[in-house]
GROMACS .gro file of C-alpha atoms in nm:
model
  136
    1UNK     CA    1   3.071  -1.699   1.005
    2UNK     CA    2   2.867  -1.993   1.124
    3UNK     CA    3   2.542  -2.126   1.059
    4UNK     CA    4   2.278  -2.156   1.289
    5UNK     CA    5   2.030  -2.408   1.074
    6UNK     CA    6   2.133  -2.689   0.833
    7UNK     CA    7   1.850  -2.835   0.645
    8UNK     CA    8   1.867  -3.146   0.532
    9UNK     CA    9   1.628  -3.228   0.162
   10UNK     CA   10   1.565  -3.582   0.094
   11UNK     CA   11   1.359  -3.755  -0.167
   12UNK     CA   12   1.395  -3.675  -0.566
   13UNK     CA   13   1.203  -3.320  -0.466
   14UNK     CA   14   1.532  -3.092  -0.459
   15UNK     CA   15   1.304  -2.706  -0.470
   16UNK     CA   16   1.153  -2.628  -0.179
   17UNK     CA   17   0.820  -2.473  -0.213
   18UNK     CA   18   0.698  -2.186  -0.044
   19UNK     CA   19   0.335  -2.040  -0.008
   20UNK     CA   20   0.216  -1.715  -0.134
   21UNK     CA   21   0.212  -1.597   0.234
   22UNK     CA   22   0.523  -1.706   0.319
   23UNK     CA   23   0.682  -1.510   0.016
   24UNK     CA   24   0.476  -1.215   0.173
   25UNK     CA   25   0.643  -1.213   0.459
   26UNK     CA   26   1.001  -1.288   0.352
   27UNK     CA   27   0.947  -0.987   0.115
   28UNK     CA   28   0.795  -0.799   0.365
   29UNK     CA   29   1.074  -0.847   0.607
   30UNK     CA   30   1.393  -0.816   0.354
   31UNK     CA   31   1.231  -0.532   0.241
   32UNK     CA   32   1.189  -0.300   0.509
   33UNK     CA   33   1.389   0.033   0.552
   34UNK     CA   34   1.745  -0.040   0.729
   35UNK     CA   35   1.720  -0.421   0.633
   36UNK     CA   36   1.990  -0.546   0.440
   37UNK     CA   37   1.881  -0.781   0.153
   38UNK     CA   38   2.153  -1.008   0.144
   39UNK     CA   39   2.147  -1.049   0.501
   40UNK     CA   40   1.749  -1.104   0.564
   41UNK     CA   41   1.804  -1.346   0.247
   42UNK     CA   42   2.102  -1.569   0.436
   43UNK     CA   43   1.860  -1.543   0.751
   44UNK     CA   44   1.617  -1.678   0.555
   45UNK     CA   45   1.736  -1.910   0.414
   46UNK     CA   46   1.661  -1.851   0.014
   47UNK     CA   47   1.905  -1.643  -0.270
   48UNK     CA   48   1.855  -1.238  -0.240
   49UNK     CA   49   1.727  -1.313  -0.659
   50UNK     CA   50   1.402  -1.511  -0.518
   51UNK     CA   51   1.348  -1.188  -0.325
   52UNK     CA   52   1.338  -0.947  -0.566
   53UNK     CA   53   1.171  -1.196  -0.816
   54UNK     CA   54   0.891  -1.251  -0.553
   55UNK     CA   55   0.877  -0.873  -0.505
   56UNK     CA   56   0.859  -0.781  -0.874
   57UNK     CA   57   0.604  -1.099  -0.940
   58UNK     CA   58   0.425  -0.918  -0.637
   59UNK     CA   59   0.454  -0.554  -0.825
   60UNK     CA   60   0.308  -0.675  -1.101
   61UNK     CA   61   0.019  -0.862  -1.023
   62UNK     CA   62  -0.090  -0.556  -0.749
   63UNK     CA   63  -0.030  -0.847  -0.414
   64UNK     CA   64  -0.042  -0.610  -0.080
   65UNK     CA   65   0.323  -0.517  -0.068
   66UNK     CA   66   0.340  -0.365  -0.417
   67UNK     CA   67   0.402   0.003  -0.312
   68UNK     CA   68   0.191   0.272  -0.470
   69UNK     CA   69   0.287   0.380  -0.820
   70UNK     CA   70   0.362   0.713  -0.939
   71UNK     CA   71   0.166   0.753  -1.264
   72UNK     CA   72  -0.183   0.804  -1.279
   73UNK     CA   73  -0.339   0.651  -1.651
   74UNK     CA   74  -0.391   0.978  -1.900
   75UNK     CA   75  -0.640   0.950  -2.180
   76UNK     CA   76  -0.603   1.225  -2.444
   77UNK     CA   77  -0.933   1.272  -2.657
   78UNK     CA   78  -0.914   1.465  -3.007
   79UNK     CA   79  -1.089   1.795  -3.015
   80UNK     CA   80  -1.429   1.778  -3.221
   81UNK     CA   81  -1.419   1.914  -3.557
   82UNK     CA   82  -1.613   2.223  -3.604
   83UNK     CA   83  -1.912   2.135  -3.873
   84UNK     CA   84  -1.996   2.511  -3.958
   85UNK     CA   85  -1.783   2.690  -4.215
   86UNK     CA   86  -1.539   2.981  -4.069
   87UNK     CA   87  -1.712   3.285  -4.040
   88UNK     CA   88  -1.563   3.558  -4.261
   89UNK     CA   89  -1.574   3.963  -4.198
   90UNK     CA   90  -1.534   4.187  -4.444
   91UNK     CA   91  -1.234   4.378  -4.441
   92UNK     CA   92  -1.163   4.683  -4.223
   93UNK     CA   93  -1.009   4.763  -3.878
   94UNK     CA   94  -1.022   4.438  -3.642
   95UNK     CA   95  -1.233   4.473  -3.325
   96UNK     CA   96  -1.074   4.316  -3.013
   97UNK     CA   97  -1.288   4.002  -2.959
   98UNK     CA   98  -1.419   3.974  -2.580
   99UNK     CA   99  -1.315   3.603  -2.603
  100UNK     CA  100  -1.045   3.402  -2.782
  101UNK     CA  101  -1.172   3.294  -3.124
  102UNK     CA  102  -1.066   2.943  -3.005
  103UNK     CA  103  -1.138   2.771  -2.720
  104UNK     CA  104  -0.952   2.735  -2.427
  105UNK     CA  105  -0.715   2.432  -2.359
  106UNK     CA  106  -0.862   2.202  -2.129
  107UNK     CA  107  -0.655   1.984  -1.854
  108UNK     CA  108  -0.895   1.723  -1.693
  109UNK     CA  109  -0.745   1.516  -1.463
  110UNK     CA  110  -0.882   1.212  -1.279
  111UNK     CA  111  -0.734   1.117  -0.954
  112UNK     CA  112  -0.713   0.802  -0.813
  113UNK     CA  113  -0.946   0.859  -0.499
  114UNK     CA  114  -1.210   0.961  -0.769
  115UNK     CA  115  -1.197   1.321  -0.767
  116UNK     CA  116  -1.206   1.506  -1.080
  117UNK     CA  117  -0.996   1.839  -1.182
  118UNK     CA  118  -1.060   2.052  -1.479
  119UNK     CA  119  -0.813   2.322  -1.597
  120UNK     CA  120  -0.925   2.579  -1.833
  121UNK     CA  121  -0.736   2.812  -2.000
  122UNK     CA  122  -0.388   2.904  -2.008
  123UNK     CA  123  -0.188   2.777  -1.707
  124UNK     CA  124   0.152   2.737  -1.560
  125UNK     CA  125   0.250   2.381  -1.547
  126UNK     CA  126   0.386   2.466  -1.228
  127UNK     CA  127   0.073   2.603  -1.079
  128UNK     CA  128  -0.124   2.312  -1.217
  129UNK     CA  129   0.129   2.076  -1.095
  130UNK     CA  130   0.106   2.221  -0.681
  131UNK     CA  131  -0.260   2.157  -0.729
  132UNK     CA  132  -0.200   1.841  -0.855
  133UNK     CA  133  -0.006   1.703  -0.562
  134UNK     CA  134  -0.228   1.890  -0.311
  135UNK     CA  135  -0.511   1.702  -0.399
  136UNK     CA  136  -0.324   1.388  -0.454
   0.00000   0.00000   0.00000
């Protein structure tokens, strides 16, 4: 294998330094599908681990080539406490209530693009989660 480029560093300054747009791009360019790290890095000229550094550093701090994540942020509130006492019936045969003595679970969800879904009820988590990803 031969090299194409030899750079030559002089001076007491050994690192070289690299904009934030440059490390765009090299991520942006080792990174895309069918590229092969290693190789974009040699072409490069910098170690694969400044690559994935860069792209984790870029991850984290939300730069333009972070990809999407997968999680949407889920607050869970506590129920509020009922302040009246339980009623109490006297004894005898039970009548079939017209609606559950409790309330309903409730599933609110908050998507990213702003829209809001509200789940009442019992559910399947499968049904919920096709709605989910249809509106997502």
């Amino acid at each position: 294998m031969a090299y194409q480029r030899v750079e030559v560093l002089t001076g007491t300054e050994r690192r070289r330094n690299y904009t934030p747009a440059e490390k765009v791009r090299m991520v942006e360019e080792a990174f895309r599908p069918g590229v092969v790290v290693t190789e974009a890095a040699r072409r490069l000229g910098v170690h694969e681990s400044l690559l994935y550094r860069w792209r984790g550093l870029m991850k984290a701090t939300g730069s333009a080539v972070a990809e999407p994540s997968s999680f949407v942020a889920v607050t869970i509130t506590p129920e509020p406490t009922l302040t009246e006492p339980p009623v109490v019936e006297p004894p005898g045969p039970l009548p079939l209530p017209a609606a559950p003595a409790t309330r309903p679970a409730v599933l609110e969800v908050i998507l990213p693009s702003g829209a809001r879904l509200r789940l009442e009820g019992p559910v399947d988590p499968a049904l919920a989660a096709a709605v989910i990803g249809a509106l997502a």
